[in-house]
Amino acid sequence: MDSAISQLSCEYHDLNGSHIDVLEQPPTALEFSRLVHISRPVLIRGAQISSVRFWDDEYLAATMGEAQISVAVTPNGRADAVTRSPDGRLYFVEPCVEKMNMSELLSKLSCETEDSDICYLQSQNGNVYSTRFFQGISDPSEFEPLRPDIPTEISWCSEGLGKSPDAVNLWIGSHKSVTSIHSDPYENIYTVVRGSKHFTLLSPTDGRCLRERMYPHGTWTRAGTGLTLTPSRNIPPIRWSSVVDPDVPGNLPPEAHPIQVTVEAGETLYLPPGWLHHVRQSDNTIALNWWYDMEMRGMSWIVLSFLRGIGDVPSGNDEAASENAQAEEFL
Amino acid sequence: MDSAISQLSCEYHDLNGSHIDVLEQPPTALEFSRLVHISRPVLIRGAQISSVRFWDDEYLAATMGEAQISVAVTPNGRADAVTRSPDGRLYFVEPCVEKMNMSELLSKLSCETEDSDICYLQSQNGNVYSTRFFQGISDPSEFEPLRPDIPTEISWCSEGLGKSPDAVNLWIGSHKSVTSIHSDPYENIYTVVRGSKHFTLLSPTDGRCLRERMYPHGTWTRAGTGLTLTPSRNIPPIRWSSVVDPDVPGNLPPEAHPIQVTVEAGETLYLPPGWLHHVRQSDNTIALNWWYDMEMRGMSWIVLSFLRGIGDVPSGNDEAASENAQAEEFL
């Protein structure tokens, strides 16, 4: 099985190379449909959303007012990531979610010090528009005041796919927040509004390069002024990559074919389903993304599932795995 | 490797079932592009080509006049198929190609007896329009007189794929001609003008059900009045399915998922690249097909290649393989 996937991966890279296409203007719906069939990332310029183009801290704070928003808080900027606990074990740790208003978030982001907790607005649950919105059901959003600025859908994508988005999210963070490498089973249109995002991308055929392990689940919880890694009681172990930072030379195996792409303000990344991505960002970065359900009919889903592999995934806390864990440095 | 493909095949069929969609009118270019991504056959009604709708023998013979056309002639109606030679060995045998005019072809097709040779117009080389035509290069066709009736392309397909066809072919045959099961690496738009075609389809994930073997190459050659199977001297062995008739119960292994579809006059079958097809037809059947190059970028080609499998394909003339050969009955 492993050698079958390894062969498929070699042939994929021989045929497709390690570059992505850049469009200087947004595709038509038909052109986008063809891109979906090719299923490789594309950087799209000239698709700025005029209504969010001039968002600044003052406007955001004034528009949002006292509305409470859910912010991911961690001591290390790594929400949803593998981290070593003081008990010596590695956990997949979800952030502490704390409520604050926009002004407080922006202030915390601009005043981060070496010791402060790291905030990242990354709620990912359709925080601007969720599935309910597109189903015509009541869909309250913490970002209601900003909704008039945020398009519900991307026309060439909705028309190309023949469907509405599944979720639309707002992301606001600093260079201290990093998203660990993972993939989503969605068509993803990711627009940077301010700042820049740096993606390290791996094709679905490189999934085996992630050295996935099973990690017990934990959550950062507020205990007094500090955050404590609290093991979860009733959440089963999480399958996650043991490669903490794929940008560090040697962290990925030599057979991996990472693609680096920086998405600047006003640019949009089309990220197809199953593509692995690790994301860094500059300070004061704001982004929006539109997730659309992928086409389940045909081969796409089956092949992604096949490439994820089957069989037992070893524990991330086995002695050998643990020794090599790159999570060490983030204690 | 085999078990990996077997698992992929099971999951494909669990998800997609064993049916095909039917459209009551041709798709738009965008709808077709989405169908290409799903890559499953679709039967399309309401896409009649008015200029060929009333082709009858008289019109065809009169329009083509004395123009000589290349016709595949075999003793058994099986051009490009595995057949046992009097020397006891199985061969992949190409037809004898003989020139005649349209009137002679139609006359032979209507007067076939138990003993007569079987004619099938199936030259498959872009006999109406070849790649050269679409490149603007001189492209003489044996069917030049019929070209005014035959569209160079199918608009929703060309626009959907963003390219012109690679080849356009005319097919004329009787119920005695059968096309052995195989696949082509092309997007195929197959329109029946008169009569009907019966397709047995298998998804690319069922390729392993074909029991492919290596067969020496042969050709039917005219020797006096009869046709003789002549082994080829300088053509390497051909990899071909040892399943001669997948419609006979038991000929396909139980894990195969054949789909039966009959395409009537005026109907069009969209047959995606890599789909295995075995084709029968009624008497007096005329068809046209447009082949378009498949998208080579992305995963599609890689996955088809993967599903074809690697490693040594056994000889079709090994003792065990030969004993079971269904080709026996067609001696």
PDB file of N, CA and C in Angstrom, chain B residues 245-252:
ATOM      1  N   ASP B 245     -16.319 -11.539 -23.950  1.00  0.00           N
ATOM      2  CA  ASP B 245     -17.687 -11.010 -23.944  1.00  0.00           C
ATOM      3  C   ASP B 245     -18.153 -10.786 -22.509  1.00  0.00           C
ATOM      4  N   PRO B 246     -18.047  -9.546 -22.018  1.00  0.00           N
ATOM      5  CA  PRO B 246     -18.395  -9.284 -20.612  1.00  0.00           C
ATOM      6  C   PRO B 246     -19.884  -9.432 -20.336  1.00  0.00           C
ATOM      7  N   ASP B 247     -20.711  -9.536 -21.419  1.00  0.00           N
ATOM      8  CA  ASP B 247     -22.157  -9.674 -21.201  1.00  0.00           C
ATOM      9  C   ASP B 247     -22.563 -11.110 -20.873  1.00  0.00           C
ATOM     10  N   VAL B 248     -21.677 -12.082 -21.125  1.00  0.00           N
ATOM     11  CA  VAL B 248     -21.998 -13.470 -20.796  1.00  0.00           C
ATOM     12  C   VAL B 248     -21.800 -13.670 -19.294  1.00  0.00           C
ATOM     13  N   PRO B 249     -22.861 -14.112 -18.609  1.00  0.00           N
ATOM     14  CA  PRO B 249     -22.749 -14.274 -17.152  1.00  0.00           C
ATOM     15  C   PRO B 249     -21.545 -15.143 -16.780  1.00  0.00           C
ATOM     16  N   GLY B 250     -20.792 -14.693 -15.815  1.00  0.00           N
ATOM     17  CA  GLY B 250     -19.632 -15.444 -15.350  1.00  0.00           C
ATOM     18  C   GLY B 250     -18.333 -15.027 -16.008  1.00  0.00           C
ATOM     19  N   ASN B 251     -18.432 -14.308 -17.110  1.00  0.00           N
ATOM     20  CA  ASN B 251     -17.188 -13.905 -17.771  1.00  0.00           C
ATOM     21  C   ASN B 251     -16.448 -12.810 -16.999  1.00  0.00           C
ATOM     22  N   LEU B 252     -17.208 -11.972 -16.326  1.00  0.00           N
ATOM     23  CA  LEU B 252     -16.569 -10.971 -15.474  1.00  0.00           C
ATOM     24  C   LEU B 252     -16.531 -11.512 -14.046  1.00  0.00           C
TER      25      LEU B 252
END
